Short mmCIF file of C-alpha atoms in Angstrom, two decimals:
data_model
loop_
_atom_site.label_atom_id
_atom_site.label_comp_id
_atom_site.label_asym_id
_atom_site.label_seq_id
_atom_site.Cartn_x
_atom_site.Cartn_y
_atom_site.Cartn_z
CA ARG A 1 2.44 5.00 -30.34
CA PHE A 2 1.92 5.01 -34.12
CA ILE A 3 -0.28 3.07 -36.56
CA THR A 4 1.46 0.74 -38.92
CA VAL A 5 -0.28 -0.48 -42.21
CA TRP A 6 0.77 -3.44 -43.64
CA ASN A 7 -0.03 -5.12 -46.91
CA ARG A 8 -1.48 -8.98 -46.61
CA GLN A 9 -1.89 -10.66 -49.77
CA THR A 10 -4.69 -13.58 -49.57
CA GLN A 11 -5.70 -16.70 -51.79
CA PHE A 12 -9.26 -17.94 -51.59
CA SER A 13 -9.94 -21.28 -52.17
CA ASP A 14 -11.65 -20.46 -55.60
CA GLY A 15 -8.04 -18.94 -56.78
CA ARG A 16 -8.86 -15.21 -55.85
CA VAL A 17 -5.68 -13.35 -54.77
CA ILE A 18 -6.51 -10.05 -53.27
CA GLU A 19 -4.58 -7.60 -51.52
CA TRP A 20 -5.61 -6.01 -48.32
CA ASP A 21 -4.60 -3.03 -46.12
CA VAL A 22 -4.56 -3.88 -42.33
CA VAL A 23 -4.05 -1.44 -39.55
CA GLY A 24 -2.40 -1.94 -35.96
CA HIS A 25 0.18 -1.50 -33.74
CA ASP A 26 2.93 -3.62 -34.21
CA THR A 27 3.50 -4.86 -30.77
CA PRO A 28 3.15 -8.46 -29.35
CA TYR A 29 -0.87 -9.49 -28.68
CA PRO A 30 -2.65 -8.70 -26.70
CA THR A 31 -2.23 -4.76 -27.81
CA PHE A 32 -4.95 -3.35 -24.83
CA VAL A 33 -7.15 -3.80 -22.22
CA THR A 34 -11.05 -2.92 -21.96
CA VAL A 35 -12.66 -2.79 -18.13
CA PHE A 36 -16.40 -2.82 -17.21
CA THR A 37 -16.84 -1.80 -13.74
CA PHE A 38 -20.04 -2.87 -11.91
CA ASP A 39 -21.23 -1.83 -8.17
CA THR A 40 -23.49 -4.41 -6.84
CA VAL A 41 -25.47 -1.82 -4.51
CA THR A 42 -26.48 0.77 -6.97
CA LYS A 43 -26.03 -2.16 -10.04
CA THR A 44 -24.55 0.88 -12.21
CA THR A 45 -21.19 0.97 -14.38
CA CYS A 46 -18.72 3.65 -14.54
CA LEU A 47 -18.32 4.83 -18.23
CA LEU A 48 -16.50 7.48 -19.90
CA LYS A 49 -16.82 10.57 -22.17
CA GLU A 50 -13.76 10.12 -24.36
CA TYR A 51 -12.68 12.79 -27.02
CA ALA A 52 -12.46 9.77 -30.45
CA GLN A 53 -10.00 11.54 -32.69
CA GLY A 54 -10.60 9.13 -35.71
CA THR A 55 -14.22 10.50 -36.04
CA ASN A 56 -13.20 14.04 -34.42
CA GLU A 57 -16.50 13.46 -31.68
CA ILE A 58 -17.13 12.60 -27.98
CA LYS A 59 -17.91 8.81 -27.42
CA TYR A 60 -19.08 6.60 -24.36
CA THR A 61 -16.23 3.85 -23.91
CA CYS A 62 -14.86 1.45 -21.03
CA VAL A 63 -11.66 2.39 -19.23
CA ALA A 64 -9.40 1.04 -22.09
CA GLY A 65 -5.55 1.37 -22.54
CA SER A 66 -2.61 -0.36 -24.11
CA TYR A 67 -0.56 -2.81 -22.99
CA ASP A 68 2.68 -1.29 -22.48
CA ARG A 69 5.61 -4.04 -21.91
CA ARG A 70 7.68 -1.22 -20.93
CA LYS A 71 5.40 -0.42 -17.81
CA HIS A 72 3.37 -3.17 -17.49
CA SER A 73 4.28 -6.57 -16.09
CA SER A 74 0.93 -7.98 -17.07
CA PRO A 75 -2.57 -7.25 -19.06
CA LEU A 76 -4.18 -7.35 -15.54
CA GLU A 77 -1.70 -4.93 -14.24
CA THR A 78 -2.73 -2.97 -17.16
CA ALA A 79 -6.54 -2.61 -16.31
CA GLN A 80 -5.52 -1.77 -13.17
CA HIS A 81 -3.61 1.08 -13.82
CA GLU A 82 -5.78 2.24 -16.59
CA LEU A 83 -8.62 2.00 -14.24
CA SER A 84 -7.06 4.25 -11.55
CA GLU A 85 -5.82 6.83 -14.00
CA GLU A 86 -9.14 7.20 -16.28
CA ALA A 87 -11.94 6.66 -13.61
CA ARG A 88 -9.63 7.45 -10.79
CA LEU A 89 -11.32 3.99 -9.04
CA HIS A 90 -9.26 0.64 -7.86
CA GLN A 91 -9.27 -2.48 -5.75
CA GLY A 92 -12.75 -4.75 -6.74
CA ARG A 93 -12.72 -8.28 -7.80
CA TRP A 94 -10.97 -8.82 -11.02
CA ILE A 95 -12.34 -11.07 -13.41
CA SER A 96 -10.84 -11.72 -16.86
CA LEU A 97 -13.86 -11.96 -19.81
CA LEU A 98 -11.24 -13.17 -22.19
CA PRO A 99 -12.41 -16.65 -23.70
CA GLU A 100 -10.35 -19.79 -23.45
CA ASP A 101 -10.16 -20.23 -27.54
CA GLN A 102 -8.78 -16.87 -28.25
CA PRO A 103 -5.98 -16.73 -25.84
CA ASP A 104 -4.16 -13.90 -28.08
CA GLY A 105 -7.25 -11.50 -27.28
CA ILE A 106 -9.89 -10.77 -29.10
CA SER A 107 -9.93 -8.66 -32.58
CA GLU A 108 -10.75 -5.21 -32.52
CA LEU A 109 -11.60 -4.87 -36.34
CA LYS A 110 -11.94 -6.75 -39.11
CA TRP A 111 -9.47 -4.93 -41.51
CA GLY A 112 -7.33 -4.20 -37.59
CA LYS A 113 -4.28 -6.67 -36.23
CA ASN A 114 -5.21 -5.39 -32.50
CA ARG A 115 -6.25 -7.28 -30.28
CA PHE A 116 -7.48 -7.01 -26.59
CA ILE A 117 -8.43 -8.51 -23.13
CA PRO A 118 -12.05 -7.52 -21.64
CA TYR A 119 -12.36 -7.52 -17.98
CA LEU A 120 -14.91 -7.17 -15.40
CA CYS A 121 -14.14 -5.28 -11.88
CA ILE A 122 -16.74 -5.96 -9.52
CA ASP A 123 -16.73 -2.91 -6.56
CA PRO A 124 -14.31 -0.93 -7.40
CA GLN A 125 -13.69 1.63 -4.58
CA PRO A 126 -12.59 5.61 -5.08
CA ASP A 127 -8.98 6.18 -6.09
CA HIS A 128 -7.65 9.22 -4.24
CA GLN A 129 -4.38 8.84 -4.98
CA PRO A 130 -4.84 7.94 -9.05
CA LEU A 131 -2.48 7.38 -11.32
CA ALA A 132 -1.79 10.87 -13.92
CA ARG A 133 -3.41 10.38 -17.05
CA ASP A 134 -1.61 10.28 -20.42
CA ALA A 135 -1.46 14.26 -21.94
CA GLU A 136 -3.37 13.74 -25.00
CA GLU A 137 -6.45 12.21 -22.82
CA CYS A 138 -9.97 14.35 -22.77
CA ILE A 139 -12.13 12.12 -20.39
CA GLN A 140 -15.09 13.11 -18.43
CA VAL A 141 -16.00 10.18 -15.85
CA CYS A 142 -19.81 9.14 -15.52
CA PRO A 143 -19.42 7.19 -12.79
CA THR A 144 -23.52 5.85 -11.98
CA VAL A 145 -24.54 4.63 -15.10
CA SER A 146 -27.53 2.54 -15.14
CA ILE A 147 -27.93 -0.70 -17.23
CA GLU A 148 -30.57 0.47 -18.68
CA ASP A 149 -28.73 3.67 -19.81
CA ILE A 150 -25.65 1.83 -21.44
CA LYS A 151 -27.62 -0.49 -23.73
CA SER A 152 -29.45 2.98 -24.37
CA PHE A 153 -26.18 4.12 -25.29
CA ILE A 154 -25.29 1.20 -27.39
CA MET A 155 -28.45 0.79 -29.13
CA ARG A 156 -27.80 4.67 -30.22
CA GLY A 157 -24.14 3.90 -31.70
CA HIS A 158 -22.94 6.07 -28.83
CA VAL A 159 -20.21 3.56 -27.59
CA MET A 160 -16.95 2.06 -29.11
CA LEU A 161 -16.92 -1.30 -30.45
CA PRO A 162 -14.11 -2.95 -27.94
CA SER A 163 -16.65 -1.21 -25.29
CA VAL A 164 -19.69 -2.83 -26.56
CA GLN A 165 -17.88 -6.20 -26.53
CA THR A 166 -16.68 -5.43 -23.82
CA ALA A 167 -20.01 -4.47 -22.21
CA TRP A 168 -22.09 -7.41 -23.31
CA MET A 169 -19.95 -10.25 -21.97
CA ALA A 170 -19.86 -8.18 -18.62
CA LEU A 171 -23.30 -8.03 -18.88
CA THR A 172 -24.09 -11.96 -19.78
CA TYR A 173 -21.58 -12.77 -16.49
CA LEU A 174 -23.07 -10.39 -14.38
CA THR A 175 -26.56 -12.40 -15.11
CA ASP A 176 -24.99 -15.64 -14.78
CA HIS A 177 -24.06 -15.44 -11.66
CA ASP A 178 -27.01 -13.50 -10.36
CA LEU A 179 -25.52 -10.12 -9.99
CA LEU A 180 -28.09 -8.17 -12.02
#
């Protein structure tokens, strides 16, 4: 659960040697998963309003969570558990949005080590026996967010970056498959 800081030394082709602080979790890749949901009838998604401790503010996010190999057998199982815990949803049709050329996951930040796998879950159903949330989570579920609204939240800077990446990829998938 703790962030690690590594010192990385890089020598560029012009001979410069630069030292960097690199942060992240000292775990194998991928570090975490994200989930964008889509209801094909209402054409809406479920977002979370969640406390972001780094900036001390409430932000919109997709469902997201750490891939803990002590609890989860795969990144997909992680995504399914997080959907139940955070959004109180389950089932649906699951699609990995991970590009083939990034098998370890998509990098979270320029100066960070963490990588994530984005998923799309189409037509999840209410989970009447959801898994328990983590003690530190402060979450408000926003169950029917229009595509117009999520785009507005993104454009106003109210959505965390891994969720922006996941939403963009999910919306592209949905458009390409004539679901939007």
